[in-house]
Amino acid sequence: MTIVLNVNGVERTVDVDSDTPLLWVLRDELRLTGTKYGCGIAQCGACTVQIDGRPVRSCVTPVAQVAGQPIVTIEGVTGPEADAVREAWVQHDTPQCGYCQSGQILAAEALLRATPRPTDADIDTAMAGNLCRCATYPRIRQAIKTAARTLEGRRS
Amino acid sequence: MNTLPEVPLSRREMLLGLGALVVGAVVPLPGRSGRLLGAEAATGPLVANAFVCIAPDSTVTVLSPNIELGQGPFTGLATLVADELDADWSQMRAAHAPADARLYANPTFGVQGTGGSTSMYVGYESLRKAGAAARALIVAAAAQSWDVPAAEITIERGVVRHAGSGRSGSFGDFVAPAGQLTPPAEPVLKTPDRFIYIGRPLPKLDTRAKTDGSAQYTLDVYRDDMLIAVVAHAPKFGATVASFDDAAARRVRGVVDVRGTDFGVAVYATSTWAALRGRQALAVRWNEAAAELRSTAAIEAEALALVRSRGQVAAERGALDAALAAGHQLIEAEYTFPYLAHAPLEPLDAVIERRGDLIEVWMGSQIQTGDQMVIAQVCGVKPGQVRLNTMLTGGSFGRRAQQGSQFAAEAAAVFMAAGGRRPVKLFWTREDDIRGGFYRPQMVHRLRGAIDAEGRIVAWEQVIAGRSILTGSTFEGAMVNGIDQTMVEGAADLPYAVPNLQVSVHVTKSPVPVLWWRSVGHTHTGYVVETFIDELLERAGKDPIAGRIELLADQPRMAGVLRRVAEISQWDSPPPAGRARGVAVVYSFNSWVAEVAEVSIGPAGEPRVHKVWCAVDCGRAVNPDIVAAQMEGGIGYGLGAGLYGAITLDEGGSVRQSNFHDYRSLRIGEAPEIEVAIMPSAERPTGVGEPGTPPIMPAVANALRRLTGKPARQLPLVQRG
């Protein structure tokens, strides 16, 4: 069926079965390959995108369910939080293989918009769904804290 | 146009080794091969040698013979080149070298491949020479252009200068004339006191592309007219397809073909979702005549029976039996280790396309030469007709370094079964990965140790039973006296001065395929040796660190990391209430790593690791931040597996686990804070990708024993309910 999506602020029309997971529509149809497959059952977070600003696992989200809603992927995430998160990721040289990092960054960006000064417990909760098999967790934690400080500095 | 590698390697040549790397050989730029990170390939570059390519815009691309899977060779090898070349770090780029064993064989294996934590060890010589040779070409070309003596030319941060005439230029200015010159056969290398980048925490070259979604992995390759294939694999190891009904699968919109292969039934579709739904709709009957039908519990019981008697002796010294009999205290222990999947976050995948008489492949290939040969064989072409593009890859931990190249063979078979015309991407789901075998072997150890009346450890007997990775593999030639060293490494060469010792092995057989898993044999030998020595020292009334150091008189670097980790962990001060500390030290891949873990028991009864201190001696640290990152990653990887990881087969032979919900992985809230100290060293750089892993679980287990009073001898520590 024909479905109209709003991806990174742009309307995109796709012709797919309505139960196709958003992940495969983004990748196979729209060639937005920054969103990754890792498990297909919402256990690893590699496929994390934002819908209406909130992190969502695109591998279990039927595409028809999000028609018309604002979808943001790693290719399109912008704004002060996104900038601060990316800068902090670079500063701490966080990625190793890098495969999970699109999902990590989208989850971290959403965390900082909702909770500008996250505690360790906030980070544990918000990032619990994002696996990193390279175990870059200590740097993810540090980078989130660095980004939070950067944002605070820029606000004041 | 790229010169295609003629790689007519016989298996014998592969095993015997092809000899040294060819430095100074001129190969055309494989611009189409690797995506040049941060820069497009410019026209008319200077290909200084097999490893260094300088573009007219002065960017320097280092061609990495090693796959970049997160362990850092792109940055590390580029650092070695940049230093000798006196380049500015901002002009450095890295890409994967093409698959060509003549130019890029790893002297450790004799074929092009990445493993054994060897990239920096090997590159420290070859890549520095390549950088120095490129520098000599630039200097010679500048001297010629400016008509001044070469000895008067300096290069600093990419700026070529002649002070006398006041002239200066950049690398790009000399690309054309340098291309006409012959590189020096033996370029002069810097002395370490003149290093400008080696030893500094330079930012990684591939980080930015990994924060904006632009880094390209195999899964991200889409070719025109490409089909996506998934394979219905046998549910039991060793089973084969008996028959299948594909009528329902073919009715799924987007499914274009279904074919039987030696690896299972392949479903081809125009989209991933259609391929997955098509696979679901298949009805396959399996022939289980040769399948493994036993449970892992039954296999473990068999191994436990075997370790009751001595096996083939791998190491022996002194008079063990007499020492055991005369011992004042005798301790016996049995250890069991489960199968472990590697579970890299990007499951196995490959794209294959035919172009004229060439077969072009994109995959995260870790043993390029083997994969290239196997694909050639399956596709009926010469290895030189297989153009293999090594891709960035979402982790490996050993999984992509397959002896026998079975995944490459599957990809090629799936491509050919559909006619071998349309491009095909073979995609494994997480379930294919978790149930796909090539596990860290299930292992059992039995230990007996004796302490004499004076508290000296006088006897050590270790009997190991389990699967051999090398037996029957393409790397069988690496066996020593008929013993697979990956079963006994770390035990047969026990570092502690115990006068009477015997280590022996029993090899078990099963159709379940096994493979090296980050740090290989040390995953189990490190655990056993380091927890058992800790128990013996406790019985002998010794401090875990001081007691170890006493037994390491002829192991100064091992004692050195122990002393350092004692300092940074403040070993002599007591831990906070409710917590205990444990230590372990393991030598692996030519590096020494000691770790201290501070542990408590969490509210749910699970071990909680709060902090880990790590001291590593890996020779000269080319990039200390990458060394630290590899220690952090190795610790997290080992911890997750040791706490939670197990692949089990039910009675009947089916794998119980299927995905991350039941093959539990470490999550951020379970990851400890980690502090890493790197020993200063002028020795040649050695491994860092694997050596961080072995000490973590014994360190945790030793802390737990202090908390609970009971030794932990079965992994994983958190047993499934």
PDB file of N, CA and C in Angstrom, chain B residues 21 49 74 88 100 112 133 148-149 162 181 187 209 347 363 404 411 506 544 646 672:
ATOM      1  N   LEU B  21      56.028  -8.969   3.968  1.00  0.00           N
ATOM      2  CA  LEU B  21      55.244  -7.994   3.228  1.00  0.00           C
ATOM      3  C   LEU B  21      56.125  -7.301   2.199  1.00  0.00           C
ATOM      4  N   ASN B  49      53.701   3.320  -2.326  1.00  0.00           N
ATOM      5  CA  ASN B  49      53.936   1.894  -2.144  1.00  0.00           C
ATOM      6  C   ASN B  49      52.602   1.249  -1.825  1.00  0.00           C
ATOM      7  N   PHE B  74      42.904   1.375  11.530  1.00  0.00           N
ATOM      8  CA  PHE B  74      42.931   2.518  10.607  1.00  0.00           C
ATOM      9  C   PHE B  74      43.748   3.650  11.226  1.00  0.00           C
ATOM     10  N   ASP B  88      50.857  16.151   8.510  1.00  0.00           N
ATOM     11  CA  ASP B  88      49.969  16.725   9.513  1.00  0.00           C
ATOM     12  C   ASP B  88      48.836  15.727   9.728  1.00  0.00           C
ATOM     13  N   ASP B 100      44.820  -8.937  -1.469  1.00  0.00           N
ATOM     14  CA  ASP B 100      45.953  -9.349  -2.291  1.00  0.00           C
ATOM     15  C   ASP B 100      47.047  -9.877  -1.371  1.00  0.00           C
ATOM     16  N   GLN B 112      46.532 -12.911   3.995  1.00  0.00           N
ATOM     17  CA  GLN B 112      46.001 -11.617   4.436  1.00  0.00           C
ATOM     18  C   GLN B 112      44.885 -11.881   5.435  1.00  0.00           C
ATOM     19  N   ALA B 133      59.534   5.531   3.254  1.00  0.00           N
ATOM     20  CA  ALA B 133      59.806   5.431   1.816  1.00  0.00           C
ATOM     21  C   ALA B 133      59.059   6.537   1.065  1.00  0.00           C
ATOM     22  N   VAL B 148      67.993  21.688  -5.384  1.00  0.00           N
ATOM     23  CA  VAL B 148      68.756  21.863  -4.137  1.00  0.00           C
ATOM     24  C   VAL B 148      69.117  20.471  -3.612  1.00  0.00           C
ATOM     25  N   PRO B 149      70.098  20.363  -2.728  1.00  0.00           N
ATOM     26  CA  PRO B 149      70.436  19.037  -2.183  1.00  0.00           C
ATOM     27  C   PRO B 149      69.307  18.481  -1.320  1.00  0.00           C
ATOM     28  N   HIS B 162      62.686  24.234   2.024  1.00  0.00           N
ATOM     29  CA  HIS B 162      64.139  24.377   1.849  1.00  0.00           C
ATOM     30  C   HIS B 162      64.521  25.739   2.419  1.00  0.00           C
ATOM     31  N   LEU B 181      60.009   8.570  -9.675  1.00  0.00           N
ATOM     32  CA  LEU B 181      61.225   8.158  -8.966  1.00  0.00           C
ATOM     33  C   LEU B 181      61.082   6.752  -8.386  1.00  0.00           C
ATOM     34  N   PRO B 187      64.449   2.270   3.480  1.00  0.00           N
ATOM     35  CA  PRO B 187      64.305   3.627   4.006  1.00  0.00           C
ATOM     36  C   PRO B 187      64.764   3.695   5.463  1.00  0.00           C
ATOM     37  N   ALA B 209      32.513   9.681  11.030  1.00  0.00           N
ATOM     38  CA  ALA B 209      31.585   8.932  10.165  1.00  0.00           C
ATOM     39  C   ALA B 209      30.731   7.962  10.972  1.00  0.00           C
ATOM     40  N   PRO B 347      25.179  -8.691  12.282  1.00  0.00           N
ATOM     41  CA  PRO B 347      25.322 -10.126  11.995  1.00  0.00           C
ATOM     42  C   PRO B 347      26.064 -10.326  10.667  1.00  0.00           C
ATOM     43  N   MET B 363      32.251  -7.416   1.897  1.00  0.00           N
ATOM     44  CA  MET B 363      31.984  -8.088   3.167  1.00  0.00           C
ATOM     45  C   MET B 363      33.016  -7.687   4.216  1.00  0.00           C
ATOM     46  N   GLY B 404      38.346 -21.912   6.927  1.00  0.00           N
ATOM     47  CA  GLY B 404      37.432 -22.587   6.011  1.00  0.00           C
ATOM     48  C   GLY B 404      36.450 -21.662   5.328  1.00  0.00           C
ATOM     49  N   ALA B 411      27.652 -17.424   1.119  1.00  0.00           N
ATOM     50  CA  ALA B 411      27.261 -16.263   0.313  1.00  0.00           C
ATOM     51  C   ALA B 411      27.430 -16.555  -1.172  1.00  0.00           C
ATOM     52  N   HIS B 506      42.225 -33.757  26.613  1.00  0.00           N
ATOM     53  CA  HIS B 506      41.389 -34.718  25.893  1.00  0.00           C
ATOM     54  C   HIS B 506      40.597 -33.926  24.853  1.00  0.00           C
ATOM     55  N   PRO B 544      46.982 -12.067  47.624  1.00  0.00           N
ATOM     56  CA  PRO B 544      46.834 -12.442  46.202  1.00  0.00           C
ATOM     57  C   PRO B 544      47.869 -11.786  45.288  1.00  0.00           C
ATOM     58  N   ALA B 646      25.788 -17.998  27.702  1.00  0.00           N
ATOM     59  CA  ALA B 646      25.844 -19.450  27.509  1.00  0.00           C
ATOM     60  C   ALA B 646      24.964 -19.827  26.330  1.00  0.00           C
ATOM     61  N   PRO B 672      31.014  -1.584  34.614  1.00  0.00           N
ATOM     62  CA  PRO B 672      31.743  -0.887  35.677  1.00  0.00           C
ATOM     63  C   PRO B 672      32.482   0.337  35.157  1.00  0.00           C
TER      64      PRO B 672
END
